[in-house]
PDB file of C-alpha atoms in Angstrom:
ATOM      1  CA  UNK A  57     -89.238 -67.141  24.914  1.00 50.00           C
ATOM      2  CA  UNK A  58     -87.709 -64.006  26.520  1.00 72.00           C
ATOM      3  CA  UNK A  59     -87.127 -63.096  30.095  1.00 89.00           C
ATOM      4  CA  UNK A  60     -89.653 -60.110  29.232  1.00 93.00           C
ATOM      5  CA  UNK A  61     -92.335 -62.555  28.480  1.00 95.00           C
ATOM      6  CA  UNK A  62     -91.972 -64.487  31.729  1.00 95.00           C
ATOM      7  CA  UNK A  63     -91.640 -60.996  33.496  1.00 96.00           C
ATOM      8  CA  UNK A  64     -94.940 -59.723  32.242  1.00 97.00           C
ATOM      9  CA  UNK A  65     -96.674 -63.082  33.262  1.00 97.00           C
ATOM     10  CA  UNK A  66     -94.891 -62.932  36.835  1.00 96.00           C
ATOM     11  CA  UNK A  67     -96.128 -59.348  37.250  1.00 96.00           C
ATOM     12  CA  UNK A  68     -99.583 -60.340  36.148  1.00 95.00           C
ATOM     13  CA  UNK A  69     -99.722 -63.129  38.875  1.00 95.00           C
ATOM     14  CA  UNK A  70     -98.060 -60.873  41.385  1.00 93.00           C
ATOM     15  CA  UNK A  71    -100.777 -58.366  40.799  1.00 91.00           C
ATOM     16  CA  UNK A  72    -103.524 -60.897  41.100  1.00 88.00           C
ATOM     17  CA  UNK A  73    -102.184 -62.188  44.393  1.00 86.00           C
ATOM     18  CA  UNK A  74    -102.812 -58.685  46.051  1.00 86.00           C
ATOM     19  CA  UNK A  75    -105.891 -57.782  44.133  1.00 81.00           C
ATOM     20  CA  UNK A  76    -104.156 -55.011  42.175  1.00 87.00           C
ATOM     21  CA  UNK A  77    -106.625 -54.836  39.320  1.00 85.00           C
ATOM     22  CA  UNK A  78    -105.036 -51.693  37.828  1.00 90.00           C
ATOM     23  CA  UNK A  79    -101.854 -53.591  37.126  1.00 93.00           C
ATOM     24  CA  UNK A  80    -103.715 -56.454  35.885  1.00 91.00           C
ATOM     25  CA  UNK A  81    -105.508 -54.288  33.451  1.00 91.00           C
ATOM     26  CA  UNK A  82    -102.518 -52.632  32.289  1.00 94.00           C
ATOM     27  CA  UNK A  83    -100.968 -55.996  31.381  1.00 96.00           C
ATOM     28  CA  UNK A  84    -103.999 -57.166  29.227  1.00 96.00           C
ATOM     29  CA  UNK A  85    -104.217 -56.087  25.726  1.00 97.00           C
ATOM     30  CA  UNK A  86    -107.220 -54.173  25.002  1.00 97.00           C
ATOM     31  CA  UNK A  87    -108.148 -56.875  22.537  1.00 97.00           C
ATOM     32  CA  UNK A  88    -107.403 -59.830  24.754  1.00 98.00           C
ATOM     33  CA  UNK A  89    -109.158 -63.061  24.013  1.00 98.00           C
ATOM     34  CA  UNK A  90    -109.904 -65.168  27.025  1.00 98.00           C
ATOM     35  CA  UNK A  91    -111.116 -68.928  26.980  1.00 98.00           C
ATOM     36  CA  UNK A  92    -112.911 -69.854  30.178  1.00 97.00           C
ATOM     37  CA  UNK A  93    -113.704 -73.571  30.286  1.00 97.00           C
ATOM     38  CA  UNK A  94    -116.869 -75.422  31.426  1.00 97.00           C
ATOM     39  CA  UNK A  95    -120.549 -74.984  31.417  1.00 97.00           C
ATOM     40  CA  UNK A  96    -121.227 -72.427  34.067  1.00 97.00           C
ATOM     41  CA  UNK A  97    -122.329 -68.728  34.154  1.00 96.00           C
ATOM     42  CA  UNK A  98    -118.662 -67.566  33.561  1.00 97.00           C
ATOM     43  CA  UNK A  99    -117.610 -70.124  30.950  1.00 97.00           C
ATOM     44  CA  UNK A 100    -116.970 -69.194  27.177  1.00 97.00           C
ATOM     45  CA  UNK A 101    -114.913 -67.009  25.149  1.00 98.00           C
ATOM     46  CA  UNK A 102    -114.448 -63.361  26.063  1.00 97.00           C
ATOM     47  CA  UNK A 103    -112.979 -60.774  23.774  1.00 97.00           C
ATOM     48  CA  UNK A 104    -111.579 -57.497  24.900  1.00 97.00           C
ATOM     49  CA  UNK A 105    -110.352 -56.304  28.423  1.00 94.00           C
ATOM     50  CA  UNK A 106    -113.887 -55.084  29.183  1.00 93.00           C
ATOM     51  CA  UNK A 107    -115.554 -58.350  28.875  1.00 95.00           C
ATOM     52  CA  UNK A 108    -112.645 -60.110  30.865  1.00 95.00           C
ATOM     53  CA  UNK A 109    -112.932 -57.510  33.670  1.00 89.00           C
ATOM     54  CA  UNK A 110    -116.858 -58.098  33.790  1.00 91.00           C
ATOM     55  CA  UNK A 111    -116.329 -61.812  33.993  1.00 93.00           C
ATOM     56  CA  UNK A 112    -113.793 -61.571  36.723  1.00 90.00           C
ATOM     57  CA  UNK A 113    -115.846 -59.022  38.475  1.00 88.00           C
ATOM     58  CA  UNK A 114    -118.794 -61.317  38.372  1.00 93.00           C
ATOM     59  CA  UNK A 115    -116.659 -64.035  40.117  1.00 93.00           C
ATOM     60  CA  UNK A 116    -115.637 -61.713  42.802  1.00 90.00           C
ATOM     61  CA  UNK A 117    -119.188 -60.693  43.270  1.00 93.00           C
ATOM     62  CA  UNK A 118    -120.476 -64.069  43.410  1.00 95.00           C
ATOM     63  CA  UNK A 119    -118.111 -65.191  45.771  1.00 95.00           C
ATOM     64  CA  UNK A 120    -118.493 -62.348  48.094  1.00 94.00           C
ATOM     65  CA  UNK A 121    -114.973 -61.178  47.524  1.00 91.00           C
ATOM     66  CA  UNK A 122    -113.270 -64.585  48.327  1.00 93.00           C
ATOM     67  CA  UNK A 123    -112.422 -65.605  44.675  1.00 92.00           C
ATOM     68  CA  UNK A 124    -108.465 -65.680  44.694  1.00 91.00           C
ATOM     69  CA  UNK A 125    -105.863 -67.101  42.227  1.00 92.00           C
ATOM     70  CA  UNK A 126    -102.262 -68.048  43.438  1.00 92.00           C
ATOM     71  CA  UNK A 127     -99.480 -69.058  41.215  1.00 93.00           C
ATOM     72  CA  UNK A 128     -97.771 -72.178  42.928  1.00 93.00           C
ATOM     73  CA  UNK A 129     -94.854 -73.122  40.861  1.00 88.00           C
ATOM     74  CA  UNK A 130     -92.354 -71.969  38.247  1.00 90.00           C
ATOM     75  CA  UNK A 131     -93.594 -70.389  35.203  1.00 95.00           C
ATOM     76  CA  UNK A 132     -92.647 -72.410  31.957  1.00 95.00           C
ATOM     77  CA  UNK A 133     -92.155 -70.483  28.602  1.00 94.00           C
ATOM     78  CA  UNK A 134     -92.291 -71.668  25.221  1.00 94.00           C
ATOM     79  CA  UNK A 135     -91.833 -68.737  22.475  1.00 94.00           C
ATOM     80  CA  UNK A 136     -94.686 -66.263  23.304  1.00 96.00           C
ATOM     81  CA  UNK A 137     -96.515 -68.858  25.603  1.00 97.00           C
ATOM     82  CA  UNK A 138     -96.310 -69.119  29.276  1.00 97.00           C
ATOM     83  CA  UNK A 139     -97.822 -71.838  31.440  1.00 97.00           C
ATOM     84  CA  UNK A 140     -98.380 -71.488  35.138  1.00 97.00           C
ATOM     85  CA  UNK A 141     -99.712 -73.937  37.681  1.00 97.00           C
ATOM     86  CA  UNK A 142    -102.113 -72.206  39.968  1.00 97.00           C
ATOM     87  CA  UNK A 143    -104.476 -72.818  42.885  1.00 96.00           C
ATOM     88  CA  UNK A 144    -107.662 -70.984  43.032  1.00 94.00           C
ATOM     89  CA  UNK A 145    -110.271 -70.764  45.886  1.00 95.00           C
ATOM     90  CA  UNK A 146    -113.630 -69.092  46.552  1.00 96.00           C
ATOM     91  CA  UNK A 147    -116.678 -69.667  48.763  1.00 97.00           C
ATOM     92  CA  UNK A 148    -120.398 -68.909  48.456  1.00 95.00           C
ATOM     93  CA  UNK A 149    -123.535 -70.083  50.102  1.00 92.00           C
ATOM     94  CA  UNK A 150    -121.672 -72.403  52.289  1.00 92.00           C
ATOM     95  CA  UNK A 151    -119.942 -74.067  49.497  1.00 94.00           C
ATOM     96  CA  UNK A 152    -116.143 -74.051  48.907  1.00 97.00           C
ATOM     97  CA  UNK A 153    -114.043 -74.215  45.733  1.00 97.00           C
ATOM     98  CA  UNK A 154    -110.319 -75.189  46.216  1.00 97.00           C
ATOM     99  CA  UNK A 155    -108.825 -76.453  42.920  1.00 97.00           C
ATOM    100  CA  UNK A 156    -105.414 -76.745  41.071  1.00 97.00           C
ATOM    101  CA  UNK A 157    -105.336 -75.652  37.572  1.00 97.00           C
ATOM    102  CA  UNK A 158    -103.036 -74.456  34.739  1.00 97.00           C
ATOM    103  CA  UNK A 159    -103.253 -71.044  32.990  1.00 97.00           C
ATOM    104  CA  UNK A 160    -101.806 -70.813  29.552  1.00 98.00           C
ATOM    105  CA  UNK A 161    -100.787 -67.121  28.621  1.00 98.00           C
ATOM    106  CA  UNK A 162     -99.833 -65.787  25.190  1.00 98.00           C
ATOM    107  CA  UNK A 163     -97.752 -62.479  25.475  1.00 98.00           C
ATOM    108  CA  UNK A 164     -97.001 -60.172  22.484  1.00 97.00           C
ATOM    109  CA  UNK A 165     -95.189 -56.785  22.809  1.00 96.00           C
ATOM    110  CA  UNK A 166     -95.360 -57.026  26.571  1.00 96.00           C
ATOM    111  CA  UNK A 167     -99.152 -57.426  26.683  1.00 98.00           C
ATOM    112  CA  UNK A 168    -101.206 -60.631  27.522  1.00 98.00           C
ATOM    113  CA  UNK A 169    -103.233 -61.175  24.280  1.00 98.00           C
ATOM    114  CA  UNK A 170    -104.756 -64.517  24.999  1.00 98.00           C
ATOM    115  CA  UNK A 171    -105.523 -66.804  28.031  1.00 98.00           C
ATOM    116  CA  UNK A 172    -106.555 -70.341  28.144  1.00 98.00           C
ATOM    117  CA  UNK A 173    -107.586 -71.680  31.547  1.00 97.00           C
ATOM    118  CA  UNK A 174    -107.748 -75.311  32.921  1.00 97.00           C
ATOM    119  CA  UNK A 175    -109.203 -76.558  36.099  1.00 96.00           C
ATOM    120  CA  UNK A 176    -108.631 -79.906  37.799  1.00 97.00           C
ATOM    121  CA  UNK A 177    -112.216 -80.798  38.082  1.00 97.00           C
ATOM    122  CA  UNK A 178    -114.288 -78.859  35.755  1.00 97.00           C
ATOM    123  CA  UNK A 179    -117.876 -80.472  36.760  1.00 97.00           C
ATOM    124  CA  UNK A 180    -117.073 -79.337  40.452  1.00 97.00           C
ATOM    125  CA  UNK A 181    -116.139 -75.901  39.248  1.00 97.00           C
ATOM    126  CA  UNK A 182    -119.337 -75.765  36.934  1.00 97.00           C
ATOM    127  CA  UNK A 183    -121.497 -76.674  40.129  1.00 96.00           C
ATOM    128  CA  UNK A 184    -119.838 -74.134  42.378  1.00 97.00           C
ATOM    129  CA  UNK A 185    -120.430 -71.195  39.983  1.00 97.00           C
ATOM    130  CA  UNK A 186    -123.786 -72.508  38.737  1.00 94.00           C
ATOM    131  CA  UNK A 187    -125.615 -71.726  35.397  1.00 88.00           C
TER     132      UNK A 187
END
């Protein structure tokens, strides 16, 4: 793990916190692979930054712009992998989602090339987002 790898992931989460999608996009490899868990409308494997942005945009739209991800603890690195504890929130149709999770990101040449997400209560997340 290098300090540069941690710096890339820190910059990514800092950009997410202020909804700076231009910076987020610049940090994602054009060929990024995204693993979204669960059995909801946003679950599955996405390939390429276009598919990832479409999925994130769908989450923002479905939640009326309330979807938010915050890093809540130290970043932990191991080679080209970085784990981050997060808290994510959203609201829609009178329902609320507030959940802890872990994001695991792989960084190569200062770009995020793969992302795996884990939520604390996948059935509740699936119910919130719907099919």
